[in-house]
Short mmCIF file of N, CA and C in Angstrom, two decimals:
data_model
loop_
_atom_site.label_atom_id
_atom_site.label_comp_id
_atom_site.label_asym_id
_atom_site.label_seq_id
_atom_site.Cartn_x
_atom_site.Cartn_y
_atom_site.Cartn_z
N UNK A 108 -8.14 -15.25 1.20
CA UNK A 108 -8.78 -15.21 2.50
C UNK A 108 -7.74 -15.23 3.60
N UNK A 109 -6.60 -14.55 3.36
CA UNK A 109 -5.55 -14.49 4.37
C UNK A 109 -5.93 -13.61 5.56
N UNK A 110 -6.96 -12.81 5.43
CA UNK A 110 -7.36 -11.95 6.55
C UNK A 110 -7.71 -12.80 7.77
N UNK A 111 -8.21 -13.99 7.56
CA UNK A 111 -8.50 -14.87 8.69
C UNK A 111 -7.23 -15.21 9.46
N UNK A 112 -6.15 -15.51 8.73
CA UNK A 112 -4.87 -15.78 9.39
C UNK A 112 -4.35 -14.54 10.11
N UNK A 113 -4.46 -13.39 9.46
CA UNK A 113 -3.98 -12.15 10.08
C UNK A 113 -4.73 -11.89 11.38
N UNK A 114 -6.03 -12.02 11.34
CA UNK A 114 -6.84 -11.81 12.55
C UNK A 114 -6.44 -12.81 13.64
N UNK A 115 -6.27 -14.06 13.25
CA UNK A 115 -5.91 -15.10 14.22
C UNK A 115 -4.54 -14.81 14.84
N UNK A 116 -3.55 -14.46 14.01
CA UNK A 116 -2.21 -14.19 14.53
C UNK A 116 -2.20 -12.95 15.42
N UNK A 117 -2.93 -11.93 15.03
CA UNK A 117 -2.91 -10.67 15.76
C UNK A 117 -3.65 -10.76 17.10
N UNK A 118 -4.74 -11.46 17.13
CA UNK A 118 -5.58 -11.51 18.33
C UNK A 118 -5.27 -12.71 19.22
N UNK A 119 -4.06 -13.21 19.13
CA UNK A 119 -3.65 -14.35 19.93
C UNK A 119 -2.36 -13.99 20.68
N UNK A 120 -2.47 -13.15 21.70
CA UNK A 120 -1.26 -12.70 22.40
C UNK A 120 -0.49 -13.81 23.09
N UNK A 121 -1.15 -14.89 23.44
CA UNK A 121 -0.46 -16.00 24.09
C UNK A 121 0.24 -16.89 23.08
N UNK A 122 0.06 -16.61 21.79
CA UNK A 122 0.68 -17.35 20.70
C UNK A 122 0.33 -18.83 20.75
N UNK A 123 -0.93 -19.13 21.08
CA UNK A 123 -1.37 -20.52 21.11
C UNK A 123 -1.67 -21.05 19.71
N UNK A 124 -2.10 -20.17 18.84
CA UNK A 124 -2.41 -20.59 17.47
C UNK A 124 -1.11 -20.74 16.68
N UNK A 125 -1.17 -21.61 15.69
CA UNK A 125 0.01 -21.78 14.84
C UNK A 125 0.22 -20.48 14.06
N UNK A 126 1.43 -19.98 14.10
CA UNK A 126 1.76 -18.75 13.41
C UNK A 126 3.18 -18.83 12.87
N UNK A 127 3.50 -17.99 11.92
CA UNK A 127 4.88 -17.99 11.40
C UNK A 127 5.87 -17.64 12.50
N UNK A 128 7.03 -18.25 12.45
CA UNK A 128 8.06 -18.03 13.46
C UNK A 128 9.06 -16.97 12.99
N UNK A 129 9.61 -16.25 13.94
CA UNK A 129 10.66 -15.29 13.64
C UNK A 129 10.13 -13.95 13.20
N UNK A 130 11.01 -12.97 13.20
CA UNK A 130 10.67 -11.62 12.78
C UNK A 130 10.82 -11.52 11.28
N UNK A 131 9.75 -11.21 10.62
CA UNK A 131 9.71 -11.17 9.15
C UNK A 131 10.77 -10.24 8.58
N UNK A 132 10.99 -9.08 9.20
CA UNK A 132 11.86 -8.06 8.63
C UNK A 132 13.32 -8.47 8.58
N UNK A 133 13.71 -9.47 9.36
CA UNK A 133 15.11 -9.88 9.39
C UNK A 133 15.35 -11.23 8.72
N UNK A 134 14.32 -11.83 8.17
CA UNK A 134 14.46 -13.14 7.55
C UNK A 134 14.76 -13.03 6.07
N UNK A 135 15.50 -14.00 5.56
CA UNK A 135 15.72 -14.09 4.12
C UNK A 135 14.46 -14.70 3.51
N UNK A 136 14.01 -14.10 2.43
CA UNK A 136 12.79 -14.57 1.77
C UNK A 136 13.17 -15.00 0.36
N UNK A 137 12.89 -16.25 0.00
CA UNK A 137 13.16 -16.68 -1.38
C UNK A 137 12.35 -15.86 -2.37
N UNK A 138 12.92 -15.58 -3.53
CA UNK A 138 12.26 -14.75 -4.54
C UNK A 138 10.88 -15.30 -4.90
N UNK A 139 10.76 -16.61 -5.02
CA UNK A 139 9.48 -17.22 -5.38
C UNK A 139 8.38 -16.98 -4.36
N UNK A 140 8.79 -16.72 -3.12
CA UNK A 140 7.80 -16.51 -2.07
C UNK A 140 7.22 -15.09 -2.09
N UNK A 141 7.86 -14.19 -2.84
CA UNK A 141 7.37 -12.81 -2.93
C UNK A 141 5.98 -12.74 -3.55
N UNK A 142 5.62 -13.73 -4.33
CA UNK A 142 4.32 -13.73 -5.00
C UNK A 142 3.25 -14.50 -4.23
N UNK A 143 3.56 -14.96 -3.03
CA UNK A 143 2.58 -15.73 -2.27
C UNK A 143 1.76 -14.83 -1.36
N UNK A 144 0.52 -15.17 -1.19
CA UNK A 144 -0.34 -14.38 -0.30
C UNK A 144 0.03 -14.60 1.17
N UNK A 145 0.60 -15.74 1.48
CA UNK A 145 1.00 -16.03 2.86
C UNK A 145 2.07 -15.05 3.34
N UNK A 146 3.05 -14.75 2.49
CA UNK A 146 4.10 -13.81 2.87
C UNK A 146 3.50 -12.43 3.12
N UNK A 147 2.63 -11.97 2.23
CA UNK A 147 2.06 -10.63 2.38
C UNK A 147 1.08 -10.58 3.55
N UNK A 148 0.49 -11.70 3.89
CA UNK A 148 -0.33 -11.76 5.10
C UNK A 148 0.55 -11.55 6.33
N UNK A 149 1.75 -12.09 6.30
CA UNK A 149 2.68 -11.88 7.41
C UNK A 149 3.09 -10.41 7.50
N UNK A 150 3.29 -9.77 6.34
CA UNK A 150 3.63 -8.34 6.33
C UNK A 150 2.49 -7.56 6.99
N UNK A 151 1.25 -7.84 6.57
CA UNK A 151 0.10 -7.16 7.16
C UNK A 151 0.00 -7.44 8.66
N UNK A 152 0.28 -8.67 9.05
CA UNK A 152 0.21 -9.04 10.45
C UNK A 152 1.25 -8.26 11.27
N UNK A 153 2.43 -8.10 10.73
CA UNK A 153 3.46 -7.32 11.41
C UNK A 153 3.05 -5.85 11.48
N UNK A 154 2.49 -5.32 10.39
CA UNK A 154 2.06 -3.93 10.38
C UNK A 154 0.91 -3.70 11.36
N UNK A 155 0.10 -4.72 11.58
CA UNK A 155 -1.03 -4.61 12.50
C UNK A 155 -0.58 -4.33 13.92
N UNK A 156 0.68 -4.53 14.21
CA UNK A 156 1.20 -4.16 15.53
C UNK A 156 1.17 -2.64 15.72
N UNK A 157 1.23 -1.92 14.61
CA UNK A 157 1.20 -0.45 14.65
C UNK A 157 -0.18 0.11 14.33
N UNK A 158 -1.00 -0.66 13.67
CA UNK A 158 -2.36 -0.25 13.34
C UNK A 158 -3.22 -1.50 13.34
N UNK A 159 -3.92 -1.74 14.45
CA UNK A 159 -4.68 -2.98 14.56
C UNK A 159 -5.84 -3.06 13.57
N UNK A 160 -6.10 -1.98 12.86
CA UNK A 160 -7.11 -2.03 11.79
C UNK A 160 -6.72 -3.00 10.69
N UNK A 161 -5.43 -3.28 10.54
CA UNK A 161 -4.99 -4.23 9.51
C UNK A 161 -5.26 -5.67 9.90
N UNK A 162 -5.73 -5.87 11.11
CA UNK A 162 -6.15 -7.20 11.53
C UNK A 162 -7.66 -7.22 11.76
N UNK A 163 -8.35 -6.29 11.09
CA UNK A 163 -9.81 -6.18 11.23
C UNK A 163 -10.42 -5.93 9.85
N UNK A 164 -11.10 -6.91 9.34
CA UNK A 164 -11.66 -6.81 7.98
C UNK A 164 -12.73 -5.73 7.85
N UNK A 165 -13.16 -5.13 8.96
CA UNK A 165 -14.16 -4.07 8.92
C UNK A 165 -13.53 -2.67 8.96
N UNK A 166 -12.22 -2.59 8.99
CA UNK A 166 -11.55 -1.30 9.16
C UNK A 166 -11.31 -0.59 7.83
N UNK A 167 -11.06 0.70 7.91
CA UNK A 167 -10.74 1.49 6.73
C UNK A 167 -9.41 1.03 6.12
N UNK A 168 -8.40 0.82 6.95
CA UNK A 168 -7.08 0.42 6.45
C UNK A 168 -7.15 -0.85 5.62
N UNK A 169 -7.86 -1.84 6.11
CA UNK A 169 -8.03 -3.08 5.37
C UNK A 169 -8.78 -2.81 4.07
N UNK A 170 -9.89 -2.10 4.16
CA UNK A 170 -10.73 -1.86 2.99
C UNK A 170 -10.02 -1.05 1.92
N UNK A 171 -9.29 -0.03 2.32
CA UNK A 171 -8.64 0.82 1.32
C UNK A 171 -7.52 0.08 0.61
N UNK A 172 -6.76 -0.74 1.32
CA UNK A 172 -5.69 -1.48 0.66
C UNK A 172 -6.23 -2.55 -0.28
N UNK A 173 -7.22 -3.28 0.18
CA UNK A 173 -7.81 -4.31 -0.69
C UNK A 173 -8.52 -3.65 -1.87
N UNK A 174 -9.27 -2.59 -1.59
CA UNK A 174 -9.97 -1.89 -2.65
C UNK A 174 -9.04 -1.30 -3.69
N UNK A 175 -7.95 -0.68 -3.23
CA UNK A 175 -6.96 -0.15 -4.18
C UNK A 175 -6.36 -1.26 -5.02
N UNK A 176 -6.08 -2.38 -4.39
CA UNK A 176 -5.50 -3.51 -5.14
C UNK A 176 -6.41 -3.99 -6.25
N UNK A 177 -7.68 -4.16 -5.94
CA UNK A 177 -8.63 -4.65 -6.94
C UNK A 177 -8.94 -3.60 -8.00
N UNK A 178 -9.20 -2.36 -7.57
CA UNK A 178 -9.65 -1.35 -8.52
C UNK A 178 -8.54 -0.82 -9.41
N UNK A 179 -7.30 -0.95 -9.00
CA UNK A 179 -6.22 -0.38 -9.80
C UNK A 179 -5.41 -1.40 -10.58
N UNK A 180 -5.73 -2.68 -10.47
CA UNK A 180 -4.94 -3.70 -11.14
C UNK A 180 -4.91 -3.52 -12.67
N UNK A 181 -6.06 -3.52 -13.31
CA UNK A 181 -6.09 -3.42 -14.77
C UNK A 181 -5.60 -2.06 -15.28
N UNK A 182 -6.04 -0.94 -14.68
CA UNK A 182 -5.48 0.33 -15.13
C UNK A 182 -3.96 0.43 -14.94
N UNK A 183 -3.44 -0.18 -13.86
CA UNK A 183 -1.99 -0.16 -13.62
C UNK A 183 -1.26 -0.95 -14.70
N UNK A 184 -1.80 -2.10 -15.06
CA UNK A 184 -1.17 -2.90 -16.12
C UNK A 184 -1.21 -2.14 -17.45
N UNK A 185 -2.35 -1.51 -17.75
CA UNK A 185 -2.47 -0.70 -18.96
C UNK A 185 -1.42 0.41 -18.95
N UNK A 186 -1.28 1.11 -17.83
CA UNK A 186 -0.32 2.20 -17.72
C UNK A 186 1.11 1.69 -17.87
N UNK A 187 1.44 0.60 -17.21
CA UNK A 187 2.79 0.05 -17.28
C UNK A 187 3.16 -0.35 -18.71
N UNK A 188 2.27 -1.08 -19.37
CA UNK A 188 2.55 -1.51 -20.74
C UNK A 188 2.57 -0.29 -21.67
N UNK A 189 1.62 0.62 -21.49
CA UNK A 189 1.58 1.81 -22.33
C UNK A 189 2.81 2.69 -22.15
N UNK A 190 3.30 2.78 -20.95
CA UNK A 190 4.47 3.61 -20.66
C UNK A 190 5.72 3.01 -21.29
N UNK A 191 5.83 1.70 -21.29
CA UNK A 191 7.03 1.06 -21.82
C UNK A 191 6.94 0.80 -23.33
N UNK A 192 5.76 0.52 -23.84
CA UNK A 192 5.62 0.19 -25.26
C UNK A 192 5.17 1.38 -26.10
N UNK A 193 4.54 2.36 -25.48
CA UNK A 193 4.13 3.54 -26.19
C UNK A 193 2.99 3.34 -27.17
N UNK A 194 2.12 2.38 -26.94
CA UNK A 194 1.03 2.10 -27.89
C UNK A 194 -0.17 3.02 -27.71
N UNK A 195 -0.30 3.69 -26.57
CA UNK A 195 -1.45 4.56 -26.31
C UNK A 195 -1.05 6.02 -26.57
N UNK A 196 -2.02 6.84 -26.87
CA UNK A 196 -1.72 8.26 -27.04
C UNK A 196 -1.24 8.82 -25.71
N UNK A 197 -0.37 9.83 -25.74
CA UNK A 197 0.12 10.42 -24.49
C UNK A 197 -1.02 10.95 -23.62
N UNK A 198 -2.05 11.50 -24.22
CA UNK A 198 -3.15 12.06 -23.44
C UNK A 198 -3.91 10.95 -22.70
N UNK A 199 -4.22 9.86 -23.40
CA UNK A 199 -4.93 8.74 -22.77
C UNK A 199 -4.08 8.13 -21.66
N UNK A 200 -2.82 7.87 -21.97
CA UNK A 200 -1.94 7.28 -20.96
C UNK A 200 -1.77 8.22 -19.77
N UNK A 201 -1.61 9.51 -20.04
CA UNK A 201 -1.46 10.48 -18.96
C UNK A 201 -2.69 10.58 -18.08
N UNK A 202 -3.88 10.52 -18.69
CA UNK A 202 -5.12 10.58 -17.91
C UNK A 202 -5.28 9.34 -17.03
N UNK A 203 -5.02 8.16 -17.60
CA UNK A 203 -5.11 6.93 -16.81
C UNK A 203 -4.11 6.97 -15.66
N UNK A 204 -2.88 7.38 -15.95
CA UNK A 204 -1.86 7.48 -14.91
C UNK A 204 -2.22 8.50 -13.85
N UNK A 205 -2.73 9.65 -14.28
CA UNK A 205 -3.11 10.70 -13.31
C UNK A 205 -4.21 10.19 -12.38
N UNK A 206 -5.19 9.48 -12.93
CA UNK A 206 -6.25 8.93 -12.08
C UNK A 206 -5.70 7.91 -11.09
N UNK A 207 -4.82 7.05 -11.56
CA UNK A 207 -4.22 6.04 -10.67
C UNK A 207 -3.41 6.69 -9.55
N UNK A 208 -2.54 7.61 -9.93
CA UNK A 208 -1.67 8.23 -8.93
C UNK A 208 -2.47 9.09 -7.96
N UNK A 209 -3.49 9.77 -8.45
CA UNK A 209 -4.33 10.57 -7.56
C UNK A 209 -5.05 9.66 -6.55
N UNK A 210 -5.57 8.53 -7.03
CA UNK A 210 -6.26 7.60 -6.15
C UNK A 210 -5.34 7.14 -5.02
N UNK A 211 -4.13 6.76 -5.36
CA UNK A 211 -3.19 6.27 -4.34
C UNK A 211 -2.81 7.39 -3.36
N UNK A 212 -2.57 8.58 -3.88
CA UNK A 212 -2.23 9.72 -3.04
C UNK A 212 -3.39 10.07 -2.10
N UNK A 213 -4.57 10.19 -2.65
CA UNK A 213 -5.76 10.55 -1.88
C UNK A 213 -6.05 9.52 -0.79
N UNK A 214 -6.02 8.26 -1.14
CA UNK A 214 -6.32 7.21 -0.16
C UNK A 214 -5.27 7.16 0.95
N UNK A 215 -4.02 7.43 0.61
CA UNK A 215 -2.97 7.44 1.64
C UNK A 215 -3.15 8.61 2.59
N UNK A 216 -3.52 9.76 2.07
CA UNK A 216 -3.80 10.91 2.93
C UNK A 216 -4.97 10.59 3.86
N UNK A 217 -6.01 9.97 3.32
CA UNK A 217 -7.14 9.55 4.18
C UNK A 217 -6.69 8.54 5.23
N UNK A 218 -5.82 7.62 4.83
CA UNK A 218 -5.32 6.63 5.78
C UNK A 218 -4.57 7.33 6.93
N UNK A 219 -3.68 8.25 6.59
CA UNK A 219 -2.94 8.97 7.64
C UNK A 219 -3.90 9.71 8.56
N UNK A 220 -4.92 10.33 7.99
CA UNK A 220 -5.90 11.04 8.81
C UNK A 220 -6.54 10.08 9.83
N UNK A 221 -7.04 8.93 9.36
CA UNK A 221 -7.71 8.03 10.29
C UNK A 221 -6.73 7.44 11.30
N UNK A 222 -5.47 7.23 10.89
CA UNK A 222 -4.45 6.73 11.81
C UNK A 222 -4.23 7.72 12.95
N UNK A 223 -4.08 8.99 12.60
CA UNK A 223 -3.86 10.02 13.61
C UNK A 223 -5.13 10.30 14.41
N UNK A 224 -6.26 10.43 13.73
CA UNK A 224 -7.52 10.74 14.39
C UNK A 224 -7.89 9.67 15.41
N UNK A 225 -7.67 8.42 15.07
CA UNK A 225 -7.99 7.30 15.97
C UNK A 225 -6.86 6.99 16.95
N UNK A 226 -5.81 7.80 16.92
CA UNK A 226 -4.69 7.71 17.86
C UNK A 226 -4.08 6.31 17.87
N UNK A 227 -3.94 5.73 16.72
CA UNK A 227 -3.39 4.38 16.63
C UNK A 227 -1.89 4.35 16.95
N UNK A 228 -1.27 5.49 17.02
CA UNK A 228 0.15 5.60 17.35
C UNK A 228 0.42 5.41 18.83
N UNK A 229 -0.62 5.49 19.66
CA UNK A 229 -0.41 5.39 21.11
C UNK A 229 0.20 4.04 21.48
N UNK A 230 1.17 4.10 22.39
CA UNK A 230 1.85 2.89 22.83
C UNK A 230 3.10 2.56 22.03
N UNK A 231 3.41 3.39 21.04
CA UNK A 231 4.60 3.17 20.21
C UNK A 231 5.49 4.41 20.29
N UNK A 232 6.78 4.19 20.17
CA UNK A 232 7.70 5.33 20.19
C UNK A 232 7.56 6.12 18.90
N UNK A 233 7.87 7.40 18.99
CA UNK A 233 7.80 8.27 17.81
C UNK A 233 8.71 7.74 16.71
N UNK A 234 9.90 7.29 17.08
CA UNK A 234 10.86 6.79 16.10
C UNK A 234 10.30 5.57 15.36
N UNK A 235 9.67 4.64 16.09
CA UNK A 235 9.15 3.44 15.43
C UNK A 235 7.95 3.77 14.55
N UNK A 236 7.10 4.70 15.00
CA UNK A 236 5.95 5.11 14.18
C UNK A 236 6.43 5.80 12.91
N UNK A 237 7.41 6.69 13.04
CA UNK A 237 7.94 7.36 11.85
C UNK A 237 8.58 6.36 10.89
N UNK A 238 9.32 5.41 11.43
CA UNK A 238 9.99 4.43 10.57
C UNK A 238 9.01 3.47 9.91
N UNK A 239 8.13 2.88 10.69
CA UNK A 239 7.24 1.84 10.15
C UNK A 239 6.04 2.45 9.43
N UNK A 240 5.29 3.27 10.12
CA UNK A 240 4.07 3.84 9.53
C UNK A 240 4.43 4.93 8.52
N UNK A 241 5.30 5.86 8.94
CA UNK A 241 5.69 6.93 8.04
C UNK A 241 6.46 6.43 6.83
N UNK A 242 7.40 5.52 7.07
CA UNK A 242 8.21 4.99 5.96
C UNK A 242 7.42 4.17 4.97
N UNK A 243 6.63 3.25 5.49
CA UNK A 243 5.90 2.36 4.57
C UNK A 243 4.76 3.07 3.86
N UNK A 244 4.21 4.12 4.45
CA UNK A 244 3.12 4.85 3.81
C UNK A 244 3.61 6.11 3.11
N UNK A 245 4.73 6.64 3.54
CA UNK A 245 5.28 7.84 2.91
C UNK A 245 5.57 7.65 1.44
N UNK A 246 6.01 6.45 1.09
CA UNK A 246 6.28 6.18 -0.33
C UNK A 246 5.01 6.28 -1.16
N UNK A 247 3.84 6.05 -0.51
CA UNK A 247 2.56 6.13 -1.21
C UNK A 247 2.05 7.56 -1.29
N UNK A 248 2.83 8.49 -0.77
CA UNK A 248 2.55 9.91 -0.99
C UNK A 248 3.57 10.48 -1.97
N UNK A 249 4.85 10.21 -1.72
CA UNK A 249 5.92 10.77 -2.56
C UNK A 249 5.82 10.29 -4.00
N UNK A 250 5.82 8.99 -4.22
CA UNK A 250 5.83 8.48 -5.59
C UNK A 250 4.55 8.77 -6.36
N UNK A 251 3.37 8.63 -5.76
CA UNK A 251 2.17 9.06 -6.50
C UNK A 251 2.16 10.56 -6.80
N UNK A 252 2.69 11.38 -5.91
CA UNK A 252 2.74 12.83 -6.19
C UNK A 252 3.64 13.10 -7.40
N UNK A 253 4.79 12.44 -7.46
CA UNK A 253 5.67 12.59 -8.62
C UNK A 253 4.99 12.04 -9.87
N UNK A 254 4.37 10.86 -9.76
CA UNK A 254 3.66 10.27 -10.90
C UNK A 254 2.53 11.16 -11.39
N UNK A 255 1.80 11.75 -10.48
CA UNK A 255 0.71 12.66 -10.84
C UNK A 255 1.25 13.87 -11.59
N UNK A 256 2.34 14.43 -11.10
CA UNK A 256 2.97 15.56 -11.77
C UNK A 256 3.39 15.19 -13.20
N UNK A 257 4.07 14.06 -13.34
CA UNK A 257 4.52 13.62 -14.66
C UNK A 257 3.33 13.39 -15.59
N UNK A 258 2.30 12.75 -15.11
CA UNK A 258 1.13 12.46 -15.95
C UNK A 258 0.40 13.73 -16.37
N UNK A 259 0.30 14.69 -15.49
CA UNK A 259 -0.34 15.97 -15.87
C UNK A 259 0.49 16.65 -16.95
N UNK A 260 1.80 16.61 -16.80
CA UNK A 260 2.67 17.20 -17.85
C UNK A 260 2.51 16.46 -19.16
N UNK A 261 2.40 15.14 -19.13
CA UNK A 261 2.21 14.36 -20.36
C UNK A 261 0.91 14.78 -21.04
N UNK A 262 -0.15 14.92 -20.27
CA UNK A 262 -1.45 15.33 -20.82
C UNK A 262 -1.36 16.74 -21.40
N UNK A 263 -0.82 17.68 -20.65
CA UNK A 263 -0.76 19.07 -21.09
C UNK A 263 0.13 19.27 -22.31
N UNK A 264 1.23 18.50 -22.36
CA UNK A 264 2.16 18.65 -23.47
C UNK A 264 1.84 17.73 -24.63
N UNK A 265 1.04 16.68 -24.36
CA UNK A 265 0.65 15.74 -25.42
C UNK A 265 1.80 14.94 -25.98
N UNK A 266 2.81 14.73 -25.17
CA UNK A 266 3.97 13.95 -25.62
C UNK A 266 4.62 13.23 -24.44
N UNK A 267 5.46 12.27 -24.76
CA UNK A 267 6.09 11.41 -23.76
C UNK A 267 7.45 11.90 -23.27
N UNK A 268 7.83 13.10 -23.59
CA UNK A 268 9.19 13.57 -23.24
C UNK A 268 9.51 13.41 -21.76
N UNK A 269 8.52 13.53 -20.90
CA UNK A 269 8.77 13.42 -19.45
C UNK A 269 9.30 12.05 -19.05
N UNK A 270 8.93 11.01 -19.79
CA UNK A 270 9.38 9.66 -19.40
C UNK A 270 10.35 9.02 -20.39
N UNK A 271 10.44 9.54 -21.59
CA UNK A 271 11.29 8.89 -22.59
C UNK A 271 12.47 9.71 -23.07
N UNK A 272 12.70 10.87 -22.50
CA UNK A 272 13.82 11.68 -23.02
C UNK A 272 15.09 11.38 -22.28
#
């Protein structure tokens, strides 16, 4: 339920509410803290400066990220273990991977559309939008596109050569 904190931090311009101190991007973060929801809430809160939908539980951005997290957890674990251990047939593993990568690619394209359509970039420099929004979301286009390509090849060829050769 970190969305409550994100909303509180984002909608408090006078900084009257208790909030994390300092700029997240320049702070050292202990490895153990990488698995905490509080840290990732701070990441979302910082990103909400570029897209206030991330501080609104009714927005597409919030829904798509949370939905992707929940809906892809088990298939992602299956794909990761199958890719490293090789216990699943190449066709099954390739199909599961292709579905996962397509979902991430498709949802990111939809996210970019709503970001641009709703003009959420207004008030920010082109350089900062490209760096923050383009950089953090671009990886969700590039890597899923590569993953989708590899998985389709695995399915069509019926073998793991694409990842194990």
